[in-house]
Short mmCIF file of C-alpha atoms and ligand atoms in Angstrom, two decimals:
data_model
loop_
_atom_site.label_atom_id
_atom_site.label_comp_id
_atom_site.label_asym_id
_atom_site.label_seq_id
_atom_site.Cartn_x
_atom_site.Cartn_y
_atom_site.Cartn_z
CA UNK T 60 0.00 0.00 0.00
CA UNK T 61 1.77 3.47 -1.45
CA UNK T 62 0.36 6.66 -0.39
CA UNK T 63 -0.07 8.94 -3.39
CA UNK T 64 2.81 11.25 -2.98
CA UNK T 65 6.78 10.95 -3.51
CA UNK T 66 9.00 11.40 -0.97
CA UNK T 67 12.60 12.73 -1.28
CA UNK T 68 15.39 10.37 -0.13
CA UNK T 69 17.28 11.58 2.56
CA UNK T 70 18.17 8.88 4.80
CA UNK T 71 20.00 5.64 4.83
CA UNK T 72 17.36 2.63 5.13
CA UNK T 73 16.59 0.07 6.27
CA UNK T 74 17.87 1.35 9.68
CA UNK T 75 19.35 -1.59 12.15
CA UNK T 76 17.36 -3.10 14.47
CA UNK T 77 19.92 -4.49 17.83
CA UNK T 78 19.14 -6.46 20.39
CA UNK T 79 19.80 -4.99 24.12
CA UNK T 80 21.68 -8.77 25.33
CA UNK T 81 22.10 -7.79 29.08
CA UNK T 82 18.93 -5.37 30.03
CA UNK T 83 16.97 -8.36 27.73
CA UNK T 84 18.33 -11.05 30.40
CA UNK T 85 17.39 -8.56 33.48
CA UNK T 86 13.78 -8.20 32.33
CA UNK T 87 12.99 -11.59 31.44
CA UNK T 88 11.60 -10.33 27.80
CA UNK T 89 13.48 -9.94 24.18
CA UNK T 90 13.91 -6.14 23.85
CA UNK T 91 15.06 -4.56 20.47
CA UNK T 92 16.29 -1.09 19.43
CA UNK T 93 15.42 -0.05 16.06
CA UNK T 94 18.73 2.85 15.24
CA UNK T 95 16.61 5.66 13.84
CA UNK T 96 19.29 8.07 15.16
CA UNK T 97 21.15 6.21 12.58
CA UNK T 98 18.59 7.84 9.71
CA UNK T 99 20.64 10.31 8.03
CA UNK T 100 21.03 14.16 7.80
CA UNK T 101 23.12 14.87 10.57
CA UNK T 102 21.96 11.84 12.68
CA UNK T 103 18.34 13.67 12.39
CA UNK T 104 16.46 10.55 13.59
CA UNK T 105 12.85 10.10 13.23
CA UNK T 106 12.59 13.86 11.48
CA UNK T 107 14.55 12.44 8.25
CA UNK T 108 11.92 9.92 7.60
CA UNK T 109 9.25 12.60 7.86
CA UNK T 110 11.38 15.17 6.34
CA UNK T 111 11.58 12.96 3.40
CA UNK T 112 7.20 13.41 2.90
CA UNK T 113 6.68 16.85 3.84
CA UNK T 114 9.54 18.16 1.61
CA UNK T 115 8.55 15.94 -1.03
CA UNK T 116 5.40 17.49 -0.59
CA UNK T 117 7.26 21.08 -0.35
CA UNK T 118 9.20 20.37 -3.88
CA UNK T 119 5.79 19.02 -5.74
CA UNK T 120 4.27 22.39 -5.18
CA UNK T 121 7.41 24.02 -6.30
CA UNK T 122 8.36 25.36 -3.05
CA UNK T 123 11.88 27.48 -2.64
CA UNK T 124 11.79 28.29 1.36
CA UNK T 125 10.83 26.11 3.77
CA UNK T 126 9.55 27.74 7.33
CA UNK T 127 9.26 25.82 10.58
CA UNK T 128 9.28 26.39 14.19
CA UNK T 129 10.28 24.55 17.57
CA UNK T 130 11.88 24.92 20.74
CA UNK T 131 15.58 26.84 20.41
CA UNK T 132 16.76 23.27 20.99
CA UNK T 133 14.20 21.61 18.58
CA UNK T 134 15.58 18.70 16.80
CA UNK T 135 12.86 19.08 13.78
CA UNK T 136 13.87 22.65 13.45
CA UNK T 137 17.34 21.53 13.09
CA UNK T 138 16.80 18.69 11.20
CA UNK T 139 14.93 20.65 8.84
CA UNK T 140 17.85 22.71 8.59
CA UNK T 141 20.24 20.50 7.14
CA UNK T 142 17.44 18.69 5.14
CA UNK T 143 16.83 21.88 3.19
CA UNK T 144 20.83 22.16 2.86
CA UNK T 145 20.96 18.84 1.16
CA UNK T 146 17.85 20.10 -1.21
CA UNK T 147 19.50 23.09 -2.31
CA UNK T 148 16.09 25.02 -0.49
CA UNK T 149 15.83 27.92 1.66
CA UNK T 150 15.17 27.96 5.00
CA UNK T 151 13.62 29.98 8.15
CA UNK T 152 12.95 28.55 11.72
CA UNK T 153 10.93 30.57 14.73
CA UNK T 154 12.36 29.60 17.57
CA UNK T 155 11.63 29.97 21.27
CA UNK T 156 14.02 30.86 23.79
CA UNK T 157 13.39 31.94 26.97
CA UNK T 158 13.48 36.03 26.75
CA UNK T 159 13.17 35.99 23.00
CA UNK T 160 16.56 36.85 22.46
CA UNK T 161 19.19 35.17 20.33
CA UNK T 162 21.11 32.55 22.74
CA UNK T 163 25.10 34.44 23.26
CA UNK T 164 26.44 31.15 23.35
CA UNK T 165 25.49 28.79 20.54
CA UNK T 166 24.82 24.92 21.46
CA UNK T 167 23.52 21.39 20.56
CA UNK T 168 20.91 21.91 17.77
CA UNK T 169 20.71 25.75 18.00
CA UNK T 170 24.68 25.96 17.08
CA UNK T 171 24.25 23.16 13.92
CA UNK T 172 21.43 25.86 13.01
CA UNK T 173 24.12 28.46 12.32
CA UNK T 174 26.36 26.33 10.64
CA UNK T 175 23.97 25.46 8.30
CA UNK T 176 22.95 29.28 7.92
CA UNK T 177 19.60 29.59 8.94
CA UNK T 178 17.43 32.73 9.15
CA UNK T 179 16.02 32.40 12.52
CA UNK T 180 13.24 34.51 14.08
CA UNK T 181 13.49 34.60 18.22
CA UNK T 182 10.36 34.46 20.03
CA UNK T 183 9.88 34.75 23.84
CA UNK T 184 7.66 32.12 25.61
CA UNK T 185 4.71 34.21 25.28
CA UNK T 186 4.98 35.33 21.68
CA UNK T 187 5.39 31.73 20.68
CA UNK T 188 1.77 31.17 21.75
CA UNK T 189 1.05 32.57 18.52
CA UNK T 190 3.72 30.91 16.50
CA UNK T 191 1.37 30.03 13.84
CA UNK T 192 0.20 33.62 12.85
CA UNK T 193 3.86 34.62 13.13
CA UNK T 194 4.96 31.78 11.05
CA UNK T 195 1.81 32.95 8.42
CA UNK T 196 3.50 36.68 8.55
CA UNK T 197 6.73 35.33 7.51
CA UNK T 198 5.74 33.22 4.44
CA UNK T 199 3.47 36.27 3.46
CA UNK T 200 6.51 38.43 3.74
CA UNK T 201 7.96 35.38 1.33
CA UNK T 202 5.01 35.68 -1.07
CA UNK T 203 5.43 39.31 -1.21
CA UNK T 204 9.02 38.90 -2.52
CA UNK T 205 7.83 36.48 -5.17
CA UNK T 206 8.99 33.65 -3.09
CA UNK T 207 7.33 30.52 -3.02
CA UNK T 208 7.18 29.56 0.72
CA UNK T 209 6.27 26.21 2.07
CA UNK T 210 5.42 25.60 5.94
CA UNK T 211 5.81 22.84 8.40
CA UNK T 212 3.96 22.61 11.48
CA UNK T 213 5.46 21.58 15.07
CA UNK T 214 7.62 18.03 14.66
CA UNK T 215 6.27 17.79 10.89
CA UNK T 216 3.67 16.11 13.12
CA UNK T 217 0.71 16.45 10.56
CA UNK T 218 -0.63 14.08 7.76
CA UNK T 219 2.01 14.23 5.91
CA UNK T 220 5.01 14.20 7.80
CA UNK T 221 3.04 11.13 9.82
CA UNK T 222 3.53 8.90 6.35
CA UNK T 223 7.23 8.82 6.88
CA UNK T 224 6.68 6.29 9.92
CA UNK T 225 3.59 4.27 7.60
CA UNK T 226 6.63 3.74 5.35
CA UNK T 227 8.65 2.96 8.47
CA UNK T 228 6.45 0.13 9.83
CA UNK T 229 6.76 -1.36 6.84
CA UNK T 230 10.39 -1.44 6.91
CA UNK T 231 10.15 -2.66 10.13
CA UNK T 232 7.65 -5.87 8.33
CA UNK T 233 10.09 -6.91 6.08
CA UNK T 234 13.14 -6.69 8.98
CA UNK T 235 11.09 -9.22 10.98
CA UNK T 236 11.16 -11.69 7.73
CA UNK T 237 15.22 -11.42 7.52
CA UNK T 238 15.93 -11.28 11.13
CA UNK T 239 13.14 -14.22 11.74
CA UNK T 240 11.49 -12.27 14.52
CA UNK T 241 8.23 -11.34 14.90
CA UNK T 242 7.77 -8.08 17.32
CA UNK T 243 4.81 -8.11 19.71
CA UNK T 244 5.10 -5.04 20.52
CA UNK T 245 6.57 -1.46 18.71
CA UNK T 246 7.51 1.60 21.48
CA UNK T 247 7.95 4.88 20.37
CA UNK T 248 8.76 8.20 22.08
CA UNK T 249 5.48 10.57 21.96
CA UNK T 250 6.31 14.40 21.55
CA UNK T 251 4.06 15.77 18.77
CA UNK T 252 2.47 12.49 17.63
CA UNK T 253 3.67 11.85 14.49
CA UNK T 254 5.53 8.95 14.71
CA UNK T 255 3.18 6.81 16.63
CA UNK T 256 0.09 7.90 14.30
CA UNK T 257 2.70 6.72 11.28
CA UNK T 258 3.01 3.18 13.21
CA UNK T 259 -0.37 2.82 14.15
CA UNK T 260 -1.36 3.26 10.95
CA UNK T 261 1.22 0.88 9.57
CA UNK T 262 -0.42 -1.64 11.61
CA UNK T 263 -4.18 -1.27 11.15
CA UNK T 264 -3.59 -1.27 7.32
CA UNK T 265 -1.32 -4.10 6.88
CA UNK T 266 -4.05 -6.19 9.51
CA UNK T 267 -1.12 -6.71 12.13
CA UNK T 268 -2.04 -7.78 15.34
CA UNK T 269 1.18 -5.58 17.20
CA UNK T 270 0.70 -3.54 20.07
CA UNK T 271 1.41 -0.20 19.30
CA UNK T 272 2.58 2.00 22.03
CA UNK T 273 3.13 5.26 22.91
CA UNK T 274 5.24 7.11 25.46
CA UNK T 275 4.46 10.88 25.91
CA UNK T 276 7.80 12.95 27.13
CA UNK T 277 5.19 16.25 27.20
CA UNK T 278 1.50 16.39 28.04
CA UNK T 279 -0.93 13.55 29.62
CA UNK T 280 -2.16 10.93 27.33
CA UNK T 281 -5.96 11.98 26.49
CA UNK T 282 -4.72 15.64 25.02
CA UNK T 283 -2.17 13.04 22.54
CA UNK T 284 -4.90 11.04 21.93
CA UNK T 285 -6.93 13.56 20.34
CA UNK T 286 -3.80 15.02 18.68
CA UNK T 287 -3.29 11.32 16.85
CA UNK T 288 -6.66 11.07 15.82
CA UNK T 289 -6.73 14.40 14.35
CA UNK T 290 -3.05 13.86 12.30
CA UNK T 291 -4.96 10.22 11.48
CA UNK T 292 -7.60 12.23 9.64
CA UNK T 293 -5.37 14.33 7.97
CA UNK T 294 -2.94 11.81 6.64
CA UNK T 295 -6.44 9.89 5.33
CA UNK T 296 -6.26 12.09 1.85
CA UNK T 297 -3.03 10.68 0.93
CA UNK T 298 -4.44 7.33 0.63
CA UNK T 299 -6.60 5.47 -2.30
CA UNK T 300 -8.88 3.63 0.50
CA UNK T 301 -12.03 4.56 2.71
CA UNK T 302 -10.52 5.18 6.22
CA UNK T 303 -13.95 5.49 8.27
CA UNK T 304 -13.18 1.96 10.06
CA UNK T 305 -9.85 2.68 11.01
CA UNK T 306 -10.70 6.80 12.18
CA UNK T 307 -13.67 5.09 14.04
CA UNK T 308 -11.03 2.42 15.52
CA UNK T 309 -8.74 5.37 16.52
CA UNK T 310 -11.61 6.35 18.82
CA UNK T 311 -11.13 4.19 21.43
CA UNK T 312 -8.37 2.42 21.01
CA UNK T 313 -4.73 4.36 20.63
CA UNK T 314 -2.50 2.91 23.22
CA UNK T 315 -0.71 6.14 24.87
CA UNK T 316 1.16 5.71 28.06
CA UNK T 317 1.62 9.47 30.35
CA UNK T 318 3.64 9.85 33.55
CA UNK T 319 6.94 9.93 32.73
CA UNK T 320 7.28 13.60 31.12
CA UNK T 321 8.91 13.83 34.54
CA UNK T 322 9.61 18.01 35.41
CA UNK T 323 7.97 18.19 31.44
CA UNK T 324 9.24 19.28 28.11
CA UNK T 325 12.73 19.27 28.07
CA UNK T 326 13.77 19.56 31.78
CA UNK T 327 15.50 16.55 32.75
CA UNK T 328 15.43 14.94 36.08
CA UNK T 329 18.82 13.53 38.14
CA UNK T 330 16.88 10.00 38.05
CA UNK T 331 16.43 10.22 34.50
CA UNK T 332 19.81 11.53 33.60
CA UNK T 333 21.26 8.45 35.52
CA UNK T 334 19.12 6.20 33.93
CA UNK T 335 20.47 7.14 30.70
CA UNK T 336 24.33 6.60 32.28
CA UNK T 337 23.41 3.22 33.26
CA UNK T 338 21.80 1.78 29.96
CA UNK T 339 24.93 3.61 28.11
CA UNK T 340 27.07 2.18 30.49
CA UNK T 341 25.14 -1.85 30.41
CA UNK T 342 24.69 -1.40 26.44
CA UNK T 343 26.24 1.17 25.19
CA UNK T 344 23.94 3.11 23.61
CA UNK T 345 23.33 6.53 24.29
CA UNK T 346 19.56 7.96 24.76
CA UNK T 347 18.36 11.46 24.51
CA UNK T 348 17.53 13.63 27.43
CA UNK T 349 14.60 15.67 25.82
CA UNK T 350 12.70 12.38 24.39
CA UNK T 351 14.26 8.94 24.00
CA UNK T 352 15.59 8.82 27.81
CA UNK T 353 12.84 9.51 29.07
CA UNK T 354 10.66 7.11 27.34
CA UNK T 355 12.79 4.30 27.64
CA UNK T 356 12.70 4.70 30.85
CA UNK T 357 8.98 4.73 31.09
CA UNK T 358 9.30 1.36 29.45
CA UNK T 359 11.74 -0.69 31.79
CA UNK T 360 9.11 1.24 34.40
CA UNK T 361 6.42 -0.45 33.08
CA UNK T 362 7.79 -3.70 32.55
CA UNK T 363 9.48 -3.70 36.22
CA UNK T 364 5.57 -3.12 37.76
CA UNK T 365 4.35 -6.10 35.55
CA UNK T 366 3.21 -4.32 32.33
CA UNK T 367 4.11 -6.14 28.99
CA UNK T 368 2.78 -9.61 29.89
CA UNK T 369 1.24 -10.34 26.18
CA UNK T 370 5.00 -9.49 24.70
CA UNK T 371 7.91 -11.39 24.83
CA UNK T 372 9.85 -9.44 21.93
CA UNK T 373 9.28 -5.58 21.80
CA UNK T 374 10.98 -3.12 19.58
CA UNK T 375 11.75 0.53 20.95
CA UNK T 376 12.16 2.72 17.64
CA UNK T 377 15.45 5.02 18.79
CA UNK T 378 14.21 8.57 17.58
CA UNK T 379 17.67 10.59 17.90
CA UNK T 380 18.40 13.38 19.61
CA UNK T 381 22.09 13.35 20.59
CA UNK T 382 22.59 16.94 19.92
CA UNK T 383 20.26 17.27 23.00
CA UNK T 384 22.74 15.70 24.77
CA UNK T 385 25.04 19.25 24.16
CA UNK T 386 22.90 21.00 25.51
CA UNK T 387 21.14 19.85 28.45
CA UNK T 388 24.24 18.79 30.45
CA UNK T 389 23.47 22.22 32.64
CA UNK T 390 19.89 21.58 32.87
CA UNK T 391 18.95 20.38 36.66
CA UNK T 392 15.43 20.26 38.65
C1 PLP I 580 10.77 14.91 17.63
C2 PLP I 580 11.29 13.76 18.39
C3 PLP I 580 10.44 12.79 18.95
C4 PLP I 580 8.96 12.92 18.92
O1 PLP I 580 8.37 12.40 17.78
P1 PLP I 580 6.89 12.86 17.41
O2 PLP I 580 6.64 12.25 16.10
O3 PLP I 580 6.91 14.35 17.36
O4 PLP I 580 5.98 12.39 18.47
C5 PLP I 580 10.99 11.71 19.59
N1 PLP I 580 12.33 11.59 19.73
C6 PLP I 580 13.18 12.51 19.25
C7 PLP I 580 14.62 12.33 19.48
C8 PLP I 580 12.69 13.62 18.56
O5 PLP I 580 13.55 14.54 18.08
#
């Protein structure tokens, strides 16, 4: 099952899927890592597979400048950056730093930004509330200058950017055949939705059986909910088939798992910062602060109470981050 649109290719596929040997024999289950941070672009995780739609999208319509917006330490923003580089396209982030000011000290994402010569507008906390109407200014500022101005919403979390991930699952389908493993269930990292609304979708269309599961690093699980369903009804037009059944399945049954955003968006906690030490230090691989840590974590929590009884071999899809990892170092609560 294609989608009728066509991506650019920006990443390196299929991705490896590991096997964590040591934390597997602790927990009693079979637990997999799928290396998205491996993707491509700058190690841009799971943005490159979504990249790869929305800017295929972008080029279709003939877009020149791409616009997008995030946190001053957004991964998608950067990501976005550097996929644009490789296009040849323009680019302009709004980003949000505390004061609205330009950071003095360039870091993490925010310094690969510069590198890559964005054009970055700085928003304060506040003013990013309206980040959509200033992110409409900007590309009407574009228009005006006979531009042709394309823009991505938070993550690339919208229909779209969502069919990166349905092409993802099915990378993941054809894995299980060569590596003779079937997954029970696929894990993913929540932050804007995308990625688990990609998966989910993966699996209702091909008729798997998997659980799909969701991890929010951000807000509680009923306001993702509703975010999933919504992206699910946008990514419907890109497909040749009726999607009432599976919108009316998304109803009641997305599987998203809340309590362990911890001290919330991007503040990370001592316990979850030594958490990440000790599975880099057992298997040496490195999560992220912002995202991956923290929903890893929320997994091995969830087995450790008794969770995950129906699955003996469960795949957690590494969504990057490391630049996060440059950054948050300081960060404390
Ligand atoms: C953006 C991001 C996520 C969140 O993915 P969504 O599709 O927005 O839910 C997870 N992990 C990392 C490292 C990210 O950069």
């Amino acid at each position: 099952m294609k989608p009728n649109i066509m991506p650019v290719s920006l990443g390196n596929y299929p991705t490896p899927i590991i096997k964590l040997e040591r934390l597997s024999k602790e927990l009693g289950k079979s637990i997999y890592v799928k290396r998205d941070d491996y993707s491509g672009i700058e190690l841009s995780g799971n943005k490159t597979r979504k990249l790869e739609y929305s800017l295929g999208e972008a080029i279709s319509k003939g877009a020149d400048t791409i616009i997008t917006c995030g946190a001053v330490q957004s991964n998608h923003a950067r990501a976005t950056v550097s996929a644009c580089r490789v296009l040849g396209l323009d680019v302009h982030l709004v980003l949000r730093t505390k004061d609205g000011k330009e950071p003095e000290e360039k870091e993490g994402n925010n310094l690969l930004d510069y590198i890559f010569g964005a054009k970055i507008t700085y928003l304060s906390e506040e003013e990013f509330k309206n980040y959509n109407e200033v992110m409409e200014n900007i590309k009407n500022s574009y228009l005006s200058e006979g531009k042709n101005p394309y823009l991505i919403p938070v993550g690339a979390s919208n229909g779209v950017g969502t069919l990166g991930y349905f092409n993802g699952y099915e990378e993941i389908l054809n894995q299980e055949k060569n590596l003779n493993i079937s997954f029970d269930s696929i894990v993913c990292t929540i932050g804007s939705g995308g990625t688990f609304a990609g998966l989910w979708l993966g699996n209702e269309i091909h008729n798997e059986l998997k659980n799909i599961i969701g991890i929010s690093i951000s807000e509680g699980s009923d306001y993702f909910k509703e975010k999933v369903q919504n992206i699910l009804k946008e990514t419907s037009i890109y497909f040749d088939i009726d999607f009432k059944d599976i919108l009316k399945k998304s109803e009641s049954s997305l599987d998203i798992v809340g309590g362990y955003q911890g001290g919330g968006y991007a503040i990370s906690t001592k316990e979850e910062r030594d958490f990440i030490e000790e599975i880099a230090l057992k298997e040496g691989i490195i999560f992220d602060p912002v995202y991956t840590g923290k929903a890893f974590r929320g997994l091995v929590s969830e087995i450790k109470n008794g969770g995950f009884q129906d699955s003996e071999n469960i795949l957690f899809i590494h969504t990057g981050g490391i630049f996060g990892s440059f950054s948050y170092h300081k960060s404390d609560s």
